[in-house]
Short mmCIF file of C-alpha atoms in Angstrom, two decimals:
data_model
loop_
_atom_site.label_atom_id
_atom_site.label_comp_id
_atom_site.label_asym_id
_atom_site.label_seq_id
_atom_site.Cartn_x
_atom_site.Cartn_y
_atom_site.Cartn_z
CA UNK A 1 73.11 13.22 2.42
CA UNK A 2 75.73 15.91 2.10
CA UNK A 3 77.27 17.92 4.94
CA UNK A 4 79.66 20.74 4.06
CA UNK A 5 81.48 22.98 6.55
CA UNK A 6 83.37 25.57 4.57
CA UNK A 7 84.84 29.06 4.62
CA UNK A 8 83.99 30.02 1.06
CA UNK A 9 80.54 31.22 -0.07
CA UNK A 10 78.11 28.77 -1.64
CA UNK A 11 75.90 29.21 -4.69
CA UNK A 12 72.35 28.94 -3.32
CA UNK A 13 70.76 28.57 -6.76
CA UNK A 14 73.18 25.93 -7.98
CA UNK A 15 73.05 23.96 -4.72
CA UNK A 16 69.24 24.02 -4.74
CA UNK A 17 69.10 22.95 -8.39
CA UNK A 18 71.49 20.04 -7.93
CA UNK A 19 69.71 18.94 -4.76
CA UNK A 20 66.23 19.10 -6.32
CA UNK A 21 67.35 17.38 -9.53
CA UNK A 22 68.81 14.46 -7.57
CA UNK A 23 65.66 14.06 -5.45
CA UNK A 24 63.90 11.79 -7.91
CA UNK A 25 60.46 10.66 -6.85
CA UNK A 26 60.24 13.29 -4.12
CA UNK A 27 57.16 15.51 -4.13
CA UNK A 28 58.58 18.21 -1.86
CA UNK A 29 61.88 20.06 -1.55
CA UNK A 30 62.29 22.65 1.22
CA UNK A 31 65.29 24.95 1.44
CA UNK A 32 66.18 27.36 4.24
CA UNK A 33 68.96 29.95 4.08
CA UNK A 34 70.43 31.86 7.03
CA UNK A 35 71.76 35.35 6.32
CA UNK A 36 73.99 37.69 8.38
CA UNK A 37 71.61 40.28 9.75
CA UNK A 38 72.58 43.81 10.75
CA UNK A 39 70.11 44.43 13.57
CA UNK A 40 71.22 47.82 14.85
CA UNK A 41 72.83 49.22 11.74
CA UNK A 42 76.40 49.11 13.04
CA UNK A 43 77.48 45.60 12.13
CA UNK A 44 80.71 45.40 10.14
CA UNK A 45 81.23 41.65 10.15
CA UNK A 46 80.24 38.39 11.77
CA UNK A 47 83.07 36.02 12.69
CA UNK A 48 82.09 32.38 12.99
CA UNK A 49 84.37 30.00 14.84
CA UNK A 50 83.86 26.24 14.86
CA UNK A 51 85.34 23.01 16.17
CA UNK A 52 86.85 21.21 13.15
CA UNK A 53 86.11 17.50 13.34
CA UNK A 54 83.30 17.74 15.85
CA UNK A 55 81.31 20.15 13.68
CA UNK A 56 80.98 17.69 10.80
CA UNK A 57 80.15 14.73 13.04
CA UNK A 58 77.62 16.71 15.12
CA UNK A 59 75.80 17.91 11.98
CA UNK A 60 75.86 14.42 10.49
CA UNK A 61 74.28 13.03 13.66
CA UNK A 62 71.54 15.71 13.60
CA UNK A 63 70.84 14.93 9.93
CA UNK A 64 70.71 11.19 10.66
CA UNK A 65 68.26 11.84 13.52
CA UNK A 66 66.07 13.80 11.08
CA UNK A 67 66.20 10.94 8.60
CA UNK A 68 65.12 8.50 11.33
CA UNK A 69 62.17 10.65 12.36
CA UNK A 70 60.74 11.72 9.02
CA UNK A 71 60.34 10.08 5.68
CA UNK A 72 63.12 11.87 3.81
CA UNK A 73 64.73 11.22 0.46
CA UNK A 74 67.75 13.41 1.06
CA UNK A 75 69.28 16.06 3.34
CA UNK A 76 71.80 18.82 2.58
CA UNK A 77 73.49 21.07 5.14
CA UNK A 78 76.07 23.72 4.25
CA UNK A 79 77.44 25.91 7.05
CA UNK A 80 80.16 28.51 6.69
CA UNK A 81 82.75 29.74 9.14
CA UNK A 82 85.21 32.64 9.10
CA UNK A 83 84.51 36.33 8.56
CA UNK A 84 81.20 37.22 6.87
CA UNK A 85 79.78 40.61 5.91
CA UNK A 86 76.15 41.66 6.56
CA UNK A 87 73.89 40.20 3.87
CA UNK A 88 76.15 37.20 3.25
CA UNK A 89 74.65 33.73 3.48
CA UNK A 90 75.82 31.82 6.54
CA UNK A 91 74.22 28.47 5.91
CA UNK A 92 71.59 26.50 4.09
CA UNK A 93 69.53 23.42 4.78
CA UNK A 94 67.60 21.44 2.19
CA UNK A 95 65.28 18.50 2.70
CA UNK A 96 63.55 16.33 0.12
CA UNK A 97 60.56 14.17 1.01
CA UNK A 98 57.61 12.49 -0.67
CA UNK A 99 55.30 14.99 1.09
CA UNK A 100 55.72 18.60 2.19
CA UNK A 101 54.93 18.11 5.89
CA UNK A 102 57.98 15.87 6.36
CA UNK A 103 60.19 18.22 4.35
CA UNK A 104 59.11 21.31 6.34
CA UNK A 105 59.24 19.68 9.77
CA UNK A 106 62.62 18.05 9.15
CA UNK A 107 64.05 21.39 7.95
CA UNK A 108 62.81 23.11 11.12
CA UNK A 109 64.20 20.32 13.29
CA UNK A 110 67.57 20.62 11.55
CA UNK A 111 67.61 24.38 12.10
CA UNK A 112 66.66 24.12 15.78
CA UNK A 113 69.41 21.59 16.44
CA UNK A 114 72.04 23.34 14.32
CA UNK A 115 71.48 26.48 16.40
CA UNK A 116 72.20 24.87 19.77
CA UNK A 117 73.99 21.57 19.16
CA UNK A 118 76.44 22.19 16.34
CA UNK A 119 79.72 23.66 17.65
CA UNK A 120 79.69 27.12 16.07
CA UNK A 121 80.18 30.43 17.88
CA UNK A 122 79.34 33.82 16.42
CA UNK A 123 81.12 37.05 17.20
CA UNK A 124 79.72 40.38 16.06
CA UNK A 125 82.16 43.07 15.02
CA UNK A 126 80.55 46.50 15.15
CA UNK A 127 81.86 50.04 14.91
CA UNK A 128 81.54 50.24 18.71
CA UNK A 129 83.53 47.06 19.36
CA UNK A 130 83.12 43.33 19.27
CA UNK A 131 81.26 40.76 21.29
CA UNK A 132 80.27 37.10 21.31
CA UNK A 133 76.65 36.39 20.50
CA UNK A 134 75.03 34.82 23.58
CA UNK A 135 72.91 31.71 23.19
CA UNK A 136 69.24 32.48 23.75
CA UNK A 137 66.95 30.55 26.11
CA UNK A 138 64.34 30.42 23.33
CA UNK A 139 66.78 28.49 21.16
CA UNK A 140 67.31 25.91 23.90
CA UNK A 141 63.55 25.77 24.57
CA UNK A 142 62.92 25.20 20.86
CA UNK A 143 64.50 21.74 21.18
CA UNK A 144 61.85 20.62 23.65
CA UNK A 145 59.12 20.50 21.04
CA UNK A 146 60.85 17.68 19.18
CA UNK B 1 95.30 14.63 26.90
CA UNK B 2 94.62 17.56 24.62
CA UNK B 3 92.49 20.35 26.06
CA UNK B 4 90.83 22.72 23.58
CA UNK B 5 89.17 26.07 24.19
CA UNK B 6 86.76 27.90 21.92
CA UNK B 7 85.18 31.37 21.62
CA UNK B 8 85.46 33.53 24.78
CA UNK B 9 86.92 30.63 26.77
CA UNK B 10 89.83 30.58 24.31
CA UNK B 11 90.18 34.37 24.51
CA UNK B 12 90.08 34.43 28.31
CA UNK B 13 92.63 31.65 28.72
CA UNK B 14 94.72 33.00 25.85
CA UNK B 15 95.32 29.83 23.87
CA UNK B 16 93.29 27.46 21.66
CA UNK B 17 94.81 24.16 22.70
CA UNK B 18 97.28 22.66 25.14
CA UNK B 19 98.60 19.31 26.28
CA UNK B 20 97.65 18.56 29.89
CA UNK B 21 99.01 15.75 32.05
CA UNK B 22 96.42 15.12 34.71
CA UNK B 23 95.27 12.55 37.20
CA UNK B 24 91.77 14.08 37.31
CA UNK B 25 89.08 11.41 37.37
CA UNK B 26 86.25 13.64 36.10
CA UNK B 27 85.77 16.80 34.07
CA UNK B 28 84.96 18.73 37.27
CA UNK B 29 88.28 17.65 38.79
CA UNK B 30 90.10 18.78 35.67
CA UNK B 31 88.34 22.16 35.88
CA UNK B 32 89.43 22.51 39.53
CA UNK B 33 92.99 21.63 38.60
CA UNK B 34 93.11 24.14 35.74
CA UNK B 35 91.40 26.88 37.79
CA UNK B 36 94.06 26.53 40.49
CA UNK B 37 96.85 27.20 37.95
CA UNK B 38 96.39 30.87 37.18
CA UNK B 39 93.88 33.68 37.40
CA UNK B 40 93.01 33.52 33.68
CA UNK B 41 91.88 29.90 34.07
CA UNK B 42 89.94 30.71 37.24
CA UNK B 43 88.22 33.54 35.35
CA UNK B 44 87.30 31.31 32.42
CA UNK B 45 85.91 28.57 34.67
CA UNK B 46 84.30 30.87 37.27
CA UNK B 47 80.78 29.85 36.25
CA UNK B 48 80.65 26.40 34.71
CA UNK B 49 76.89 26.68 34.22
CA UNK B 50 77.86 29.07 31.38
CA UNK B 51 80.09 26.41 29.82
CA UNK B 52 79.70 23.23 27.82
CA UNK B 53 82.16 20.36 27.54
CA UNK B 54 82.86 17.82 24.82
CA UNK B 55 84.84 14.60 25.35
CA UNK B 56 86.44 13.18 22.21
CA UNK B 57 84.20 15.50 20.17
CA UNK B 58 80.91 14.41 21.77
CA UNK B 59 78.91 16.68 24.06
CA UNK B 60 79.18 15.50 27.64
CA UNK B 61 78.83 16.88 31.16
CA UNK B 62 81.02 17.95 34.05
CA UNK B 63 80.42 14.76 36.08
CA UNK B 64 81.66 12.55 33.26
CA UNK B 65 84.74 10.37 33.88
CA UNK B 66 87.94 11.13 31.97
CA UNK B 67 89.29 7.56 31.79
CA UNK B 68 90.40 6.84 28.22
CA UNK B 69 89.50 10.33 26.98
CA UNK B 70 92.04 11.86 24.58
CA UNK B 71 90.48 15.24 23.82
CA UNK B 72 88.53 17.57 26.11
CA UNK B 73 87.01 20.80 24.80
CA UNK B 74 85.49 23.68 26.78
CA UNK B 75 83.26 26.28 25.16
CA UNK B 76 80.22 28.51 25.71
CA UNK B 77 76.74 27.42 24.56
CA UNK B 78 76.77 27.07 20.79
CA UNK B 79 75.33 29.67 18.44
CA UNK B 80 75.09 28.04 15.03
CA UNK B 81 72.51 28.39 12.31
#
């Protein structure tokens, strides 16, 4: 299990390759990547703040919960902070499991919990000004299905 | 104890971290104490239903006791992923 909270970009291809190569005996590897999205066409940057110390331990706990619930060979979470431009990759999750159902479900579980339980806060900087991204009720509701 | 603020809570109060000497027994009492200090604190804590709290880097709630706690953090609901 690897958890990385970092400012610098990550190499999606290299990370996926290393993760998949290490997952010996696993029949399924699922990767998810989150990307900075420019919804209204005016986004200049996304600033991501986090809580150093708590961020790593919160993600580790979420990953351990996933490992307890599904049959997983390995878990990888990389999440960036700092100033990101539209199109940049914010984060990635990878899961390896003997079967695809576990790998897919665990990846979704990780994403749902990372959204609402890992201490990150996003601020959008647009041409018109800047504002904190509000948490959505749907994101909180998404936790109930687990 | 150390009190930390993140995102708009940090911006509203105007600092990321401060040392607070308090006799508050619970998080709610600490919030009352801070709110009484200055308008910027009162503004940040006006609606605690819009806030989350962590005690020693674990999510907690506003009724939680502060005995033995070294670090309290206030922040809005998280928006990771």
